[in-house]
XYZ file of C-alpha atoms in Angstrom:
329
model
C -46.768 -4.671 -90.389
C -47.736 -2.962 -87.075
C -48.305 -6.443 -85.764
C -45.171 -7.558 -86.543
C -43.356 -4.613 -84.689
C -45.266 -4.508 -82.060
C -44.092 -7.690 -79.855
C -45.769 -7.293 -76.733
C -49.022 -6.380 -78.282
C -49.758 -3.411 -76.080
C -50.906 -1.340 -78.697
C -47.714 0.941 -79.093
C -44.507 1.204 -81.100
C -41.503 1.510 -78.149
C -38.104 1.647 -78.760
C -36.588 -1.708 -78.543
C -39.586 -2.870 -80.597
C -38.932 -0.022 -83.489
C -34.560 -1.020 -82.835
C -35.760 -4.575 -83.598
C -37.700 -4.035 -86.583
C -34.440 -2.394 -87.885
C -31.667 -4.235 -87.712
C -31.478 -7.805 -86.364
C -28.236 -7.307 -84.312
C -27.220 -3.640 -83.943
C -24.376 -2.440 -82.052
C -25.044 0.138 -78.800
C -24.531 3.294 -80.764
C -26.861 2.050 -83.737
C -29.931 0.714 -81.257
C -29.421 4.139 -79.670
C -29.250 6.024 -83.394
C -32.372 3.853 -84.181
C -34.154 4.769 -80.857
C -33.953 8.320 -81.075
C -35.905 8.620 -84.434
C -38.681 8.222 -82.061
C -38.354 10.783 -79.365
C -39.446 14.121 -81.934
C -42.771 12.119 -82.846
C -43.924 9.966 -80.054
C -46.606 12.198 -77.689
C -46.539 9.023 -75.185
C -44.010 8.006 -72.839
C -43.863 4.314 -73.949
C -43.861 4.750 -77.618
C -46.086 5.719 -80.663
C -49.638 4.964 -80.773
C -50.680 3.539 -83.623
C -52.249 6.153 -85.192
C -49.191 8.450 -84.765
C -46.995 5.667 -85.971
C -49.514 5.467 -89.020
C -49.344 8.753 -89.568
C -45.838 9.764 -89.260
C -44.657 7.185 -91.848
C -47.594 8.616 -94.372
C -45.859 12.144 -93.959
C -42.257 10.192 -94.405
C -43.550 8.931 -97.644
C -44.440 11.580 -98.312
C -42.007 14.072 -97.852
C -39.689 11.408 -99.443
C -42.084 11.679 -103.183
C -41.711 15.485 -102.819
C -37.894 14.483 -102.792
C -38.073 12.040 -105.792
C -40.476 14.674 -107.627
C -37.477 16.271 -109.705
C -39.762 17.937 -112.083
C -42.599 18.833 -109.057
C -45.424 17.280 -111.651
C -47.093 15.574 -108.833
C -46.240 12.279 -110.663
C -43.397 10.195 -110.745
C -41.593 8.422 -113.820
C -39.723 5.683 -113.942
C -36.402 7.564 -113.808
C -37.854 9.054 -110.645
C -39.419 6.180 -109.292
C -36.004 4.491 -109.860
C -34.692 6.081 -106.702
C -36.546 3.701 -104.307
C -34.239 1.367 -105.182
C -31.546 2.971 -103.339
C -34.063 3.267 -100.737
C -35.431 -0.334 -100.253
C -32.613 -2.282 -102.010
C -32.233 -3.923 -105.348
C -34.195 -7.008 -103.611
C -36.889 -5.215 -101.958
C -37.911 -2.215 -103.768
C -41.494 -2.988 -104.762
C -40.953 -0.795 -107.620
C -38.258 -2.535 -109.351
C -40.144 -4.087 -112.279
C -41.536 -0.695 -112.853
C -38.021 1.001 -113.826
C -37.859 1.768 -117.341
C -41.786 1.933 -118.522
C -41.961 4.207 -121.165
C -44.824 6.994 -120.374
C -45.085 5.350 -116.318
C -46.802 8.121 -114.096
C -47.038 6.826 -110.361
C -49.158 9.333 -108.189
C -48.394 10.376 -104.591
C -51.178 7.531 -102.999
C -49.996 4.416 -105.164
C -46.192 5.674 -104.460
C -46.968 5.531 -100.558
C -48.094 1.878 -101.493
C -45.110 1.112 -102.888
C -43.713 2.600 -100.033
C -45.721 0.567 -97.378
C -45.022 -2.540 -99.025
C -41.309 -2.264 -98.977
C -41.275 -1.204 -95.678
C -43.039 -3.967 -94.248
C -41.485 -6.675 -96.230
C -38.048 -4.861 -95.047
C -39.671 -5.153 -91.097
C -40.603 -8.524 -91.741
C -36.956 -9.902 -92.840
C -35.608 -7.137 -89.648
C -34.088 -5.177 -92.154
C -35.804 -2.186 -91.947
C -33.033 -0.200 -90.958
C -31.124 0.474 -94.224
C -34.673 2.047 -95.691
C -35.229 4.373 -92.808
C -31.811 5.782 -93.022
C -32.000 6.611 -96.890
C -35.331 8.243 -96.680
C -34.094 10.209 -93.743
C -30.703 11.454 -95.599
C -32.704 12.243 -98.873
C -35.521 13.682 -97.066
C -32.896 16.015 -94.558
C -31.269 16.811 -97.707
C -34.005 18.548 -99.529
C -35.178 20.095 -96.532
C -31.779 21.542 -96.325
C -31.729 22.743 -100.324
C -34.770 24.500 -99.874
C -35.149 25.763 -96.480
C -38.137 23.292 -96.229
C -39.391 23.688 -92.342
C -36.211 25.259 -91.001
C -35.716 24.600 -87.334
C -38.572 21.911 -86.838
C -37.442 18.199 -86.171
C -38.315 15.891 -88.684
C -41.388 13.945 -86.829
C -43.034 16.718 -86.178
C -42.511 17.818 -89.993
C -43.491 14.467 -91.130
C -46.873 15.059 -88.948
C -47.594 18.358 -90.250
C -46.585 17.374 -93.582
C -49.276 14.356 -93.546
C -51.662 16.597 -91.692
C -51.544 19.318 -94.657
C -52.001 16.713 -97.306
C -55.035 14.635 -96.078
C -56.841 18.104 -94.905
C -56.554 18.519 -98.671
C -57.599 15.521 -99.361
C -61.000 15.997 -97.774
C -61.507 19.138 -98.970
C -61.501 18.080 -102.714
C -63.669 15.333 -100.978
C -66.082 17.860 -100.148
C -66.391 19.852 -103.001
C -69.394 17.974 -104.685
C -71.275 19.586 -102.182
C -69.478 23.034 -101.860
C -69.501 25.943 -103.886
C -67.096 27.623 -105.404
C -63.546 26.287 -107.431
C -60.749 24.254 -105.940
C -59.231 26.979 -104.676
C -61.601 27.993 -101.920
C -64.155 26.567 -100.082
C -67.907 28.507 -98.966
C -68.062 29.123 -94.971
C -71.547 28.460 -95.411
C -71.100 24.558 -96.270
C -69.226 23.967 -93.762
C -71.666 24.900 -90.877
C -73.791 22.554 -89.566
C -77.093 23.438 -90.612
C -78.789 21.822 -87.638
C -77.170 24.026 -85.260
C -78.673 26.304 -83.057
C -76.095 28.906 -82.422
C -74.645 29.410 -86.026
C -73.103 33.332 -85.119
C -70.928 31.408 -82.506
C -70.021 29.103 -85.116
C -69.226 31.927 -87.816
C -67.698 33.867 -84.928
C -65.379 31.001 -84.355
C -64.262 29.905 -88.288
C -63.365 33.958 -88.155
C -60.847 33.787 -85.461
C -59.666 30.361 -85.858
C -58.054 31.898 -89.532
C -57.527 35.544 -88.110
C -59.934 37.294 -90.552
C -58.534 37.807 -93.778
C -61.877 36.558 -95.480
C -65.199 37.417 -96.645
C -67.980 34.240 -97.371
C -64.571 31.801 -98.991
C -61.880 30.591 -97.016
C -58.918 29.759 -99.155
C -57.316 26.236 -98.732
C -54.327 27.245 -96.657
C -57.615 29.163 -94.450
C -59.720 25.846 -94.343
C -56.096 23.555 -93.518
C -55.742 26.163 -90.476
C -59.245 25.947 -89.542
C -59.246 22.377 -88.955
C -55.648 22.341 -87.494
C -57.021 25.091 -84.772
C -60.323 22.822 -84.293
C -58.318 19.378 -83.349
C -56.218 21.811 -81.169
C -59.379 23.014 -79.346
C -61.067 19.442 -79.114
C -57.864 17.781 -77.030
C -58.233 20.940 -74.753
C -61.872 19.774 -74.282
C -60.469 16.880 -73.355
C -58.936 18.155 -70.475
C -62.159 19.499 -69.153
C -64.911 18.276 -66.205
C -67.011 16.435 -68.798
C -64.538 15.004 -71.379
C -66.497 11.867 -71.465
C -69.745 13.134 -72.505
C -67.877 16.056 -74.591
C -66.138 12.485 -75.994
C -69.800 10.477 -76.817
C -71.812 13.326 -78.756
C -68.997 13.779 -80.984
C -68.418 10.594 -81.857
C -72.261 10.496 -82.330
C -72.834 13.723 -84.201
C -69.963 13.292 -86.245
C -70.385 9.447 -87.444
C -66.838 8.869 -86.991
C -65.341 5.515 -85.453
C -63.174 7.150 -82.859
C -61.678 5.310 -79.880
C -61.862 5.937 -76.258
C -61.246 9.475 -74.889
C -58.048 8.130 -73.061
C -56.231 8.193 -76.150
C -55.375 11.650 -74.956
C -51.905 12.236 -76.973
C -53.217 11.847 -80.690
C -56.855 12.838 -80.101
C -56.231 15.080 -83.230
C -54.574 12.102 -85.821
C -57.634 9.535 -84.621
C -59.794 12.430 -85.304
C -58.444 13.192 -88.881
C -57.923 10.234 -89.931
C -61.384 8.526 -89.022
C -62.204 11.293 -91.058
C -59.626 10.516 -93.657
C -61.209 6.819 -94.275
C -64.982 8.122 -94.416
C -63.723 9.223 -98.225
C -64.875 8.935 -100.598
C -68.224 9.579 -98.966
C -68.407 13.567 -99.529
C -71.743 13.791 -97.307
C -70.425 11.574 -94.412
C -67.182 13.731 -94.553
C -68.872 16.882 -95.300
C -71.099 15.941 -91.714
C -67.621 15.042 -89.996
C -66.227 18.540 -90.803
C -69.365 20.400 -89.916
C -69.451 18.516 -86.655
C -65.832 19.253 -85.536
C -66.024 22.562 -86.397
C -69.461 23.088 -84.290
C -67.766 20.860 -81.262
C -64.499 23.192 -81.085
C -66.880 26.238 -81.581
C -68.489 25.495 -78.515
C -65.326 25.002 -76.460
C -63.539 28.543 -77.494
C -60.596 28.938 -79.902
C -56.930 27.721 -79.142
C -54.863 29.802 -81.300
C -52.663 27.787 -83.458
C -48.849 26.937 -82.764
C -46.748 29.930 -83.795
C -43.583 29.080 -85.916
C -41.273 29.072 -82.966
C -43.209 27.225 -80.651
C -43.956 24.439 -83.400
C -40.805 22.105 -80.840
C -43.708 20.841 -78.721
C -43.185 19.684 -75.498
C -43.532 16.147 -76.064
C -40.129 16.498 -78.335
C -38.634 18.887 -75.581
C -39.441 16.345 -73.298
C -38.248 13.268 -75.472
C -36.679 14.259 -78.562
C -32.914 14.609 -79.040
C -31.813 17.378 -81.999
C -32.142 16.276 -85.640
C -28.500 16.486 -85.934
C -27.427 14.022 -83.037
C -29.904 11.501 -84.420
C -28.531 12.186 -88.796
C -24.525 11.703 -87.520
C -25.227 8.453 -85.857
C -27.571 7.120 -88.204
C -25.629 8.289 -91.575
């Protein structure tokens, strides 16, 4: 799908390529509306990198799942899934054959696969605009009704949703190696047993989650910890020994990462690499331990407050969400 959209094959999805994937021939106003969707989530001047684009779409599809899951039981039945026909059209819906099946239960992961399939077909036909508009309308309606992440733009909301769900999956993956129940994680198991400075790592963890725990972290605290770790690592690549730091992180964590030059999406790139280790609990846990240790060695970078969630990339490149919706819907 990315190769189809990336017409100049430079590894980035720019606004012109995005518009061409959405519509065969668009009026100038509609083209501007589609290209503006890129603004709030692009961390690079020339458009999306592939890791950001992957994360954004996974986040959008996850938000759409939450919209359709009317009874909030974390699976979709055939009636709930039927809305995909509204999104992708009767002919393009990847779930059309599932409608009316008694006892059908579609998980979030399976739903994301269906959305990717439907999007790939729409991109191939250069008719992705309709699904994009339908998804935005349904998601923003849900956010308005439930007051979900008020004041946060759609792109950042999708990325945060992807990050949160990914980290929760990571925690479930490492639980065979983690004492306690699925609602918490032992701090000791998050610490690299080979580290020479356990006190430093322990102090970093306490600061990263702002205290409030004894020997265990809640799921929410674990998510907050790793988010802070990724911020600390992103800060480290601007230091004097960025290449050395990055090479050591890759070697110790066992993660397959691109070069340090991909600075705007390092956190997303690292988290996607950790996710790709699943379902290997040992490798996933080792990578988490290494990320925490590497971040601790760099010092704490505070987690963004609710007021500062609108990142600089949004301010530089984004348009107000109501302007986007007004043009699209």
